[in-house]
């Protein structure tokens, strides 16, 4: 029986002290496999430490299976995943983290699900070892994927996942400046399953996601594959218009019923309404502007990522 090939993709950022152990775990897990051959694609996402030096050393040590890609600057995790997907050659592609929290030793759970017919499989954790801030970000991401992308409520999505080759081929057709990998998977197939794996504590460093990066990730998820925010803006605008009309009728009736009532309360109510409605208008305009801005950037062919060099450059 011909062996299937597996491509491991690891986006790397500030991982000079953890990446070697992750790669060693993949090698130890896959070396005795009778079913699969494998490769590892390491993408340095403009990391400010010596992550690229670590990747170069790993590529020298495992020159037959490891490819390193070095970005010209930081483009974000999803851009790094897209670069890895474009470089991957495997029948199955597995994406995991560079910090060791996603257990490469349990990858056969994902591969078995793909072998048994799933188009995509996500690791599900019974007990996550992230801090409270990161767990909040994950919960928001889950909610956003359900509301905006139509993710089934029972499906858990994570950074540890595997997909079949035809899914990868469809995903890499996407050349917009704002890739969002979860959306690309969900718009390609509905045959997505979960498998339960353990989640480890972070031993070194801290998460590369801060509040600003999480916010940009949410905005990208909101606007990349759905026009629901615009429809929500239309609905809210309509409801505010109806509320304003009814409030106007109420004010006229009140004036006839209580003609000598003080006007100060009406003034405060009017100012409150103006401030509220003005804020909502600015919010809606901002939402529309986000879509227009993304269209403008896409028209200018802003790249998903720029590759400075790879570990294969000297061999070609």
mmCIF file of C-alpha atoms in Angstrom:
data_model
loop_
_atom_site.group_PDB
_atom_site.id
_atom_site.type_symbol
_atom_site.label_atom_id
_atom_site.label_comp_id
_atom_site.label_asym_id
_atom_site.label_seq_id
_atom_site.Cartn_x
_atom_site.Cartn_y
_atom_site.Cartn_z
ATOM 1 C CA UNK A 1 0.000 0.000 0.000
ATOM 2 C CA UNK A 2 1.348 3.410 -0.968
ATOM 3 C CA UNK A 3 1.998 5.696 1.972
ATOM 4 C CA UNK A 4 0.101 8.946 2.376
ATOM 5 C CA UNK A 5 2.150 12.094 2.870
ATOM 6 C CA UNK A 6 1.621 14.561 5.721
ATOM 7 C CA UNK A 7 2.734 18.196 5.821
ATOM 8 C CA UNK A 8 3.143 19.809 9.243
ATOM 9 C CA UNK A 9 2.846 23.594 9.206
ATOM 10 C CA UNK A 10 4.062 25.626 12.181
ATOM 11 C CA UNK A 11 3.752 29.455 12.264
ATOM 12 C CA UNK A 12 6.669 30.683 14.366
ATOM 13 C CA UNK A 13 6.914 33.824 16.494
ATOM 14 C CA UNK A 14 9.240 34.275 19.470
ATOM 15 C CA UNK A 15 9.786 30.524 19.584
ATOM 16 C CA UNK A 16 13.572 30.151 19.532
ATOM 17 C CA UNK A 17 13.439 28.277 22.863
ATOM 18 C CA UNK A 18 10.471 25.979 22.135
ATOM 19 C CA UNK A 19 10.532 25.175 18.435
ATOM 20 C CA UNK A 20 13.267 22.549 18.612
ATOM 21 C CA UNK A 21 11.280 20.413 21.061
ATOM 22 C CA UNK A 22 8.151 20.663 18.897
ATOM 23 C CA UNK A 23 10.034 19.467 15.815
ATOM 24 C CA UNK A 24 11.731 16.668 17.780
ATOM 25 C CA UNK A 25 8.313 15.494 19.000
ATOM 26 C CA UNK A 26 7.008 15.373 15.426
ATOM 27 C CA UNK A 27 10.076 13.409 14.295
ATOM 28 C CA UNK A 28 9.802 10.947 17.192
ATOM 29 C CA UNK A 29 6.076 10.473 16.552
ATOM 30 C CA UNK A 30 6.329 9.938 12.791
ATOM 31 C CA UNK A 31 9.644 8.101 12.362
ATOM 32 C CA UNK A 32 8.215 4.602 12.827
ATOM 33 C CA UNK A 33 4.973 5.174 10.926
ATOM 34 C CA UNK A 34 4.108 2.523 8.326
ATOM 35 C CA UNK A 35 1.297 4.627 6.861
ATOM 36 C CA UNK A 36 2.769 8.076 6.332
ATOM 37 C CA UNK A 37 5.724 10.004 5.020
ATOM 38 C CA UNK A 38 6.010 13.579 6.223
ATOM 39 C CA UNK A 39 7.538 17.019 5.876
ATOM 40 C CA UNK A 40 7.670 20.033 8.216
ATOM 41 C CA UNK A 41 7.211 23.639 7.076
ATOM 42 C CA UNK A 42 8.348 26.287 9.569
ATOM 43 C CA UNK A 43 7.269 29.872 8.850
ATOM 44 C CA UNK A 44 9.042 32.667 10.721
ATOM 45 C CA UNK A 45 6.514 35.491 10.997
ATOM 46 C CA UNK A 46 8.976 38.358 11.360
ATOM 47 C CA UNK A 47 9.934 37.304 14.874
ATOM 48 C CA UNK A 48 12.205 39.828 16.647
ATOM 49 C CA UNK A 49 14.254 37.153 18.434
ATOM 50 C CA UNK A 50 16.485 34.471 16.917
ATOM 51 C CA UNK A 51 13.641 32.258 15.717
ATOM 52 C CA UNK A 52 14.923 32.323 12.130
ATOM 53 C CA UNK A 53 18.365 31.211 13.327
ATOM 54 C CA UNK A 54 16.728 28.324 15.169
ATOM 55 C CA UNK A 55 14.729 27.377 12.060
ATOM 56 C CA UNK A 56 17.913 27.458 9.953
ATOM 57 C CA UNK A 57 19.673 25.113 12.378
ATOM 58 C CA UNK A 58 16.705 22.725 12.443
ATOM 59 C CA UNK A 59 16.595 22.736 8.616
ATOM 60 C CA UNK A 60 20.292 21.829 8.493
ATOM 61 C CA UNK A 61 19.773 19.010 10.976
ATOM 62 C CA UNK A 62 16.713 17.645 9.141
ATOM 63 C CA UNK A 63 17.433 18.829 5.612
ATOM 64 C CA UNK A 64 15.373 16.051 4.039
ATOM 65 C CA UNK A 65 12.115 16.886 5.810
ATOM 66 C CA UNK A 66 12.232 20.513 7.045
ATOM 67 C CA UNK A 67 11.649 23.677 5.016
ATOM 68 C CA UNK A 68 12.029 27.097 6.621
ATOM 69 C CA UNK A 69 10.324 30.236 5.320
ATOM 70 C CA UNK A 70 11.339 33.689 6.569
ATOM 71 C CA UNK A 71 8.930 36.632 6.224
ATOM 72 C CA UNK A 72 10.236 40.120 5.545
ATOM 73 C CA UNK A 73 8.136 41.433 8.458
ATOM 74 C CA UNK A 74 5.360 40.348 10.781
ATOM 75 C CA UNK A 75 2.178 39.566 8.808
ATOM 76 C CA UNK A 76 0.254 37.587 11.425
ATOM 77 C CA UNK A 77 -0.474 33.942 12.186
ATOM 78 C CA UNK A 78 -3.041 33.456 9.440
ATOM 79 C CA UNK A 79 -0.709 34.855 6.785
ATOM 80 C CA UNK A 80 1.988 32.460 8.043
ATOM 81 C CA UNK A 81 -0.471 29.582 7.760
ATOM 82 C CA UNK A 82 -1.278 30.608 4.170
ATOM 83 C CA UNK A 83 2.427 30.622 3.290
ATOM 84 C CA UNK A 84 2.763 27.163 4.794
ATOM 85 C CA UNK A 85 -0.292 25.894 2.935
ATOM 86 C CA UNK A 86 1.149 27.157 -0.339
ATOM 87 C CA UNK A 87 4.447 25.373 0.360
ATOM 88 C CA UNK A 88 2.928 22.124 1.644
ATOM 89 C CA UNK A 89 2.883 19.088 -0.638
ATOM 90 C CA UNK A 90 1.195 16.486 1.585
ATOM 91 C CA UNK A 91 -2.013 14.563 1.008
ATOM 92 C CA UNK A 92 -2.939 15.693 4.519
ATOM 93 C CA UNK A 93 -1.884 18.979 6.106
ATOM 94 C CA UNK A 94 -1.686 19.438 9.885
ATOM 95 C CA UNK A 95 -1.236 22.882 11.471
ATOM 96 C CA UNK A 96 -0.043 23.272 15.040
ATOM 97 C CA UNK A 97 1.564 25.806 17.376
ATOM 98 C CA UNK A 98 5.224 26.549 17.973
ATOM 99 C CA UNK A 99 5.053 26.618 21.786
ATOM 100 C CA UNK A 100 4.491 22.929 22.505
ATOM 101 C CA UNK A 101 0.984 23.378 23.888
ATOM 102 C CA UNK A 102 -0.556 21.479 20.970
ATOM 103 C CA UNK A 103 0.647 17.864 21.400
ATOM 104 C CA UNK A 104 2.276 16.606 18.210
ATOM 105 C CA UNK A 105 2.408 13.189 19.853
ATOM 106 C CA UNK A 106 -1.368 12.899 19.423
ATOM 107 C CA UNK A 107 -1.403 13.779 15.723
ATOM 108 C CA UNK A 108 -2.612 10.305 14.742
ATOM 109 C CA UNK A 109 -5.983 11.168 16.264
ATOM 110 C CA UNK A 110 -6.307 13.887 13.629
ATOM 111 C CA UNK A 111 -4.875 11.762 10.833
ATOM 112 C CA UNK A 112 -7.200 8.851 11.644
ATOM 113 C CA UNK A 113 -10.208 11.157 11.396
ATOM 114 C CA UNK A 114 -9.044 12.348 7.953
ATOM 115 C CA UNK A 115 -8.342 8.792 6.863
ATOM 116 C CA UNK A 116 -11.831 7.758 7.978
ATOM 117 C CA UNK A 117 -13.482 10.328 5.726
ATOM 118 C CA UNK A 118 -13.460 13.761 7.393
ATOM 119 C CA UNK A 119 -12.435 16.679 5.185
ATOM 120 C CA UNK A 120 -11.172 18.700 8.143
ATOM 121 C CA UNK A 121 -10.585 17.910 11.796
ATOM 122 C CA UNK A 122 -10.009 20.213 14.766
ATOM 123 C CA UNK A 123 -8.463 19.298 18.094
ATOM 124 C CA UNK A 124 -10.810 19.841 21.033
ATOM 125 C CA UNK A 125 -9.455 20.381 24.535
ATOM 126 C CA UNK A 126 -11.244 19.223 27.666
ATOM 127 C CA UNK A 127 -9.096 21.524 29.814
ATOM 128 C CA UNK A 128 -7.345 24.434 28.137
ATOM 129 C CA UNK A 129 -4.123 25.658 29.706
ATOM 130 C CA UNK A 130 -4.296 29.225 28.362
ATOM 131 C CA UNK A 131 -4.599 32.205 30.686
ATOM 132 C CA UNK A 132 -7.951 33.915 31.250
ATOM 133 C CA UNK A 133 -7.275 36.644 28.687
ATOM 134 C CA UNK A 134 -6.487 34.148 25.937
ATOM 135 C CA UNK A 135 -9.493 31.992 26.852
ATOM 136 C CA UNK A 136 -11.713 35.067 26.551
ATOM 137 C CA UNK A 137 -10.253 35.729 23.110
ATOM 138 C CA UNK A 138 -10.933 32.140 22.087
ATOM 139 C CA UNK A 139 -14.535 32.364 23.312
ATOM 140 C CA UNK A 140 -15.068 35.551 21.308
ATOM 141 C CA UNK A 141 -13.562 33.894 18.258
ATOM 142 C CA UNK A 142 -15.908 30.929 18.652
ATOM 143 C CA UNK A 143 -18.931 33.214 18.957
ATOM 144 C CA UNK A 144 -17.878 35.235 15.940
ATOM 145 C CA UNK A 145 -17.407 32.086 13.830
ATOM 146 C CA UNK A 146 -20.893 30.886 14.788
ATOM 147 C CA UNK A 147 -22.667 34.168 14.082
ATOM 148 C CA UNK A 148 -20.762 35.377 11.023
ATOM 149 C CA UNK A 149 -19.447 32.213 9.375
ATOM 150 C CA UNK A 150 -22.194 29.708 10.163
ATOM 151 C CA UNK A 151 -19.996 27.412 12.255
ATOM 152 C CA UNK A 152 -22.053 24.660 13.897
ATOM 153 C CA UNK A 153 -22.421 25.393 17.593
ATOM 154 C CA UNK A 154 -21.171 21.954 18.600
ATOM 155 C CA UNK A 155 -17.993 22.294 16.506
ATOM 156 C CA UNK A 156 -14.917 23.516 18.382
ATOM 157 C CA UNK A 157 -12.205 25.220 16.343
ATOM 158 C CA UNK A 158 -8.586 25.588 17.433
ATOM 159 C CA UNK A 159 -5.110 26.263 16.079
ATOM 160 C CA UNK A 160 -4.414 22.505 15.985
ATOM 161 C CA UNK A 161 -6.201 21.095 12.950
ATOM 162 C CA UNK A 162 -5.811 18.945 9.858
ATOM 163 C CA UNK A 163 -7.273 19.122 6.352
ATOM 164 C CA UNK A 164 -7.280 17.074 3.180
ATOM 165 C CA UNK A 165 -5.400 18.096 0.036
ATOM 166 C CA UNK A 166 -8.489 19.240 -1.902
ATOM 167 C CA UNK A 167 -9.369 21.586 0.978
ATOM 168 C CA UNK A 168 -5.848 23.026 0.894
ATOM 169 C CA UNK A 169 -6.073 23.497 -2.885
ATOM 170 C CA UNK A 170 -9.265 25.479 -2.432
ATOM 171 C CA UNK A 171 -7.905 27.528 0.466
ATOM 172 C CA UNK A 172 -4.796 28.706 -1.387
ATOM 173 C CA UNK A 173 -6.931 30.114 -4.199
ATOM 174 C CA UNK A 174 -7.767 32.904 -1.777
ATOM 175 C CA UNK A 175 -5.371 35.772 -2.494
ATOM 176 C CA UNK A 176 -6.981 38.625 -0.550
ATOM 177 C CA UNK A 177 -4.882 40.706 1.829
ATOM 178 C CA UNK A 178 -6.888 39.510 4.846
ATOM 179 C CA UNK A 179 -6.779 35.703 5.138
ATOM 180 C CA UNK A 180 -8.854 34.041 7.837
ATOM 181 C CA UNK A 181 -8.138 30.327 7.876
ATOM 182 C CA UNK A 182 -11.210 29.192 9.830
ATOM 183 C CA UNK A 183 -13.454 30.954 7.328
ATOM 184 C CA UNK A 184 -11.602 29.364 4.410
ATOM 185 C CA UNK A 185 -12.144 25.888 5.855
ATOM 186 C CA UNK A 186 -15.819 26.439 6.664
ATOM 187 C CA UNK A 187 -16.634 27.881 3.255
ATOM 188 C CA UNK A 188 -14.976 24.881 1.551
ATOM 189 C CA UNK A 189 -16.616 21.989 3.387
ATOM 190 C CA UNK A 190 -19.151 21.120 6.072
ATOM 191 C CA UNK A 191 -17.592 17.704 6.705
ATOM 192 C CA UNK A 192 -15.648 18.919 9.748
ATOM 193 C CA UNK A 193 -15.214 16.929 12.969
ATOM 194 C CA UNK A 194 -13.559 17.216 16.374
ATOM 195 C CA UNK A 195 -11.176 14.855 18.150
ATOM 196 C CA UNK A 196 -10.236 15.162 21.822
ATOM 197 C CA UNK A 197 -6.584 15.826 22.666
ATOM 198 C CA UNK A 198 -4.725 17.103 25.719
ATOM 199 C CA UNK A 199 -3.658 20.728 25.998
ATOM 200 C CA UNK A 200 -0.358 21.458 27.689
ATOM 201 C CA UNK A 201 0.736 24.348 29.831
ATOM 202 C CA UNK A 202 3.083 26.871 28.256
ATOM 203 C CA UNK A 203 6.528 26.246 29.714
ATOM 204 C CA UNK A 204 8.414 29.131 28.085
ATOM 205 C CA UNK A 205 7.386 32.683 27.125
ATOM 206 C CA UNK A 206 3.864 33.979 26.659
ATOM 207 C CA UNK A 207 1.225 34.161 23.953
ATOM 208 C CA UNK A 208 1.974 36.389 20.959
ATOM 209 C CA UNK A 209 -1.631 37.635 20.978
ATOM 210 C CA UNK A 210 -2.271 40.902 22.791
ATOM 211 C CA UNK A 211 -5.534 42.856 22.934
ATOM 212 C CA UNK A 212 -4.765 44.753 19.720
ATOM 213 C CA UNK A 213 -3.986 41.596 17.734
ATOM 214 C CA UNK A 214 -7.071 39.806 19.058
ATOM 215 C CA UNK A 215 -9.222 42.800 18.130
ATOM 216 C CA UNK A 216 -7.827 42.842 14.579
ATOM 217 C CA UNK A 217 -8.423 39.088 14.338
ATOM 218 C CA UNK A 218 -12.073 39.557 15.340
ATOM 219 C CA UNK A 219 -12.518 42.399 12.836
ATOM 220 C CA UNK A 220 -10.977 40.235 10.130
ATOM 221 C CA UNK A 221 -13.327 37.390 10.990
ATOM 222 C CA UNK A 222 -16.324 39.751 11.029
ATOM 223 C CA UNK A 223 -15.657 41.215 7.599
ATOM 224 C CA UNK A 224 -13.662 38.634 5.619
ATOM 225 C CA UNK A 225 -16.415 36.210 4.627
ATOM 226 C CA UNK A 226 -19.723 37.739 5.665
ATOM 227 C CA UNK A 227 -21.862 40.809 5.001
ATOM 228 C CA UNK A 228 -23.916 40.181 8.138
ATOM 229 C CA UNK A 229 -22.415 43.232 9.913
ATOM 230 C CA UNK A 230 -23.783 45.431 7.122
ATOM 231 C CA UNK A 231 -27.184 43.777 7.390
ATOM 232 C CA UNK A 232 -27.063 44.283 11.161
ATOM 233 C CA UNK A 233 -26.265 47.960 10.577
ATOM 234 C CA UNK A 234 -29.281 48.247 8.268
ATOM 235 C CA UNK A 235 -31.544 46.598 10.844
ATOM 236 C CA UNK A 236 -30.308 48.776 13.704
ATOM 237 C CA UNK A 237 -30.717 51.894 11.575
ATOM 238 C CA UNK A 238 -34.275 50.907 10.711
ATOM 239 C CA UNK A 239 -35.164 50.214 14.353
ATOM 240 C CA UNK A 240 -33.679 53.541 15.440
ATOM 241 C CA UNK A 241 -35.696 55.331 12.765
ATOM 242 C CA UNK A 242 -38.899 53.682 13.979
ATOM 243 C CA UNK A 243 -38.011 54.499 17.585
ATOM 244 C CA UNK A 244 -37.334 58.128 16.670
ATOM 245 C CA UNK A 245 -40.647 58.402 14.810
ATOM 246 C CA UNK A 246 -42.596 56.927 17.728
ATOM 247 C CA UNK A 247 -40.766 59.157 20.178
ATOM 248 C CA UNK A 248 -41.723 62.172 18.052
ATOM 249 C CA UNK A 249 -45.407 61.183 18.184
ATOM 250 C CA UNK A 250 -45.116 60.636 21.933
ATOM 251 C CA UNK A 251 -43.617 64.117 22.368
ATOM 252 C CA UNK A 252 -46.451 65.759 20.383
ATOM 253 C CA UNK A 253 -49.110 63.925 22.402
ATOM 254 C CA UNK A 254 -47.355 64.817 25.646
ATOM 255 C CA UNK A 255 -47.335 68.503 24.646
ATOM 256 C CA UNK A 256 -51.115 68.477 24.129
ATOM 257 C CA UNK A 257 -51.809 66.573 27.342
ATOM 258 C CA UNK A 258 -49.396 68.619 29.518
ATOM 259 C CA UNK A 259 -49.068 71.987 27.748
ATOM 260 C CA UNK A 260 -47.443 73.719 30.755
ATOM 261 C CA UNK A 261 -44.934 71.012 31.600
ATOM 262 C CA UNK A 262 -41.296 72.058 31.953
ATOM 263 C CA UNK A 263 -39.207 71.782 28.785
ATOM 264 C CA UNK A 264 -35.997 70.881 30.614
ATOM 265 C CA UNK A 265 -36.763 67.167 30.781
ATOM 266 C CA UNK A 266 -37.480 67.218 27.083
ATOM 267 C CA UNK A 267 -34.140 68.898 26.445
ATOM 268 C CA UNK A 268 -32.216 66.235 28.353
ATOM 269 C CA UNK A 269 -34.109 63.456 26.603
ATOM 270 C CA UNK A 270 -33.419 65.063 23.228
ATOM 271 C CA UNK A 271 -29.701 65.408 23.918
ATOM 272 C CA UNK A 272 -29.470 61.801 25.113
ATOM 273 C CA UNK A 273 -31.227 60.620 21.968
ATOM 274 C CA UNK A 274 -28.960 62.737 19.748
ATOM 275 C CA UNK A 275 -25.802 61.460 21.389
ATOM 276 C CA UNK A 276 -26.965 57.846 21.171
ATOM 277 C CA UNK A 277 -28.129 58.038 17.573
ATOM 278 C CA UNK A 278 -25.046 60.030 16.545
ATOM 279 C CA UNK A 279 -22.814 57.368 18.057
ATOM 280 C CA UNK A 280 -24.696 54.605 16.271
ATOM 281 C CA UNK A 281 -24.409 56.470 12.957
ATOM 282 C CA UNK A 282 -20.663 56.826 13.385
ATOM 283 C CA UNK A 283 -20.418 53.134 14.282
ATOM 284 C CA UNK A 284 -22.353 52.116 11.173
ATOM 285 C CA UNK A 285 -20.280 54.418 8.980
ATOM 286 C CA UNK A 286 -17.159 52.893 10.463
ATOM 287 C CA UNK A 287 -18.415 49.411 9.625
ATOM 288 C CA UNK A 288 -19.146 50.420 6.039
ATOM 289 C CA UNK A 289 -15.752 52.132 5.903
ATOM 290 C CA UNK A 290 -14.071 48.905 6.999
ATOM 291 C CA UNK A 291 -15.522 47.095 3.991
ATOM 292 C CA UNK A 292 -14.687 49.950 1.617
ATOM 293 C CA UNK A 293 -11.143 50.131 3.004
ATOM 294 C CA UNK A 294 -10.602 46.416 2.543
ATOM 295 C CA UNK A 295 -11.855 46.658 -1.030
ATOM 296 C CA UNK A 296 -9.434 49.527 -1.648
ATOM 297 C CA UNK A 297 -6.495 47.584 -0.182
ATOM 298 C CA UNK A 298 -7.423 44.501 -2.215
ATOM 299 C CA UNK A 299 -7.545 46.592 -5.396
ATOM 300 C CA UNK A 300 -4.014 47.793 -4.609
ATOM 301 C CA UNK A 301 -2.855 44.141 -4.455
ATOM 302 C CA UNK A 302 -1.580 44.403 -0.896
ATOM 303 C CA UNK A 303 0.240 41.069 -0.343
ATOM 304 C CA UNK A 304 -0.794 38.478 2.207
ATOM 305 C CA UNK A 305 2.878 38.050 3.046
ATOM 306 C CA UNK A 306 6.350 38.709 1.644
ATOM 307 C CA UNK A 307 9.006 35.978 1.809
ATOM 308 C CA UNK A 308 12.538 37.246 2.371
ATOM 309 C CA UNK A 309 14.221 33.868 2.068
ATOM 310 C CA UNK A 310 13.773 30.142 2.570
ATOM 311 C CA UNK A 311 16.107 27.368 3.643
ATOM 312 C CA UNK A 312 15.724 25.857 0.166
ATOM 313 C CA UNK A 313 17.140 28.902 -1.662
ATOM 314 C CA UNK A 314 20.712 27.612 -1.747
ATOM 315 C CA UNK A 315 19.591 24.196 -2.981
ATOM 316 C CA UNK A 316 17.653 25.367 -6.022
#
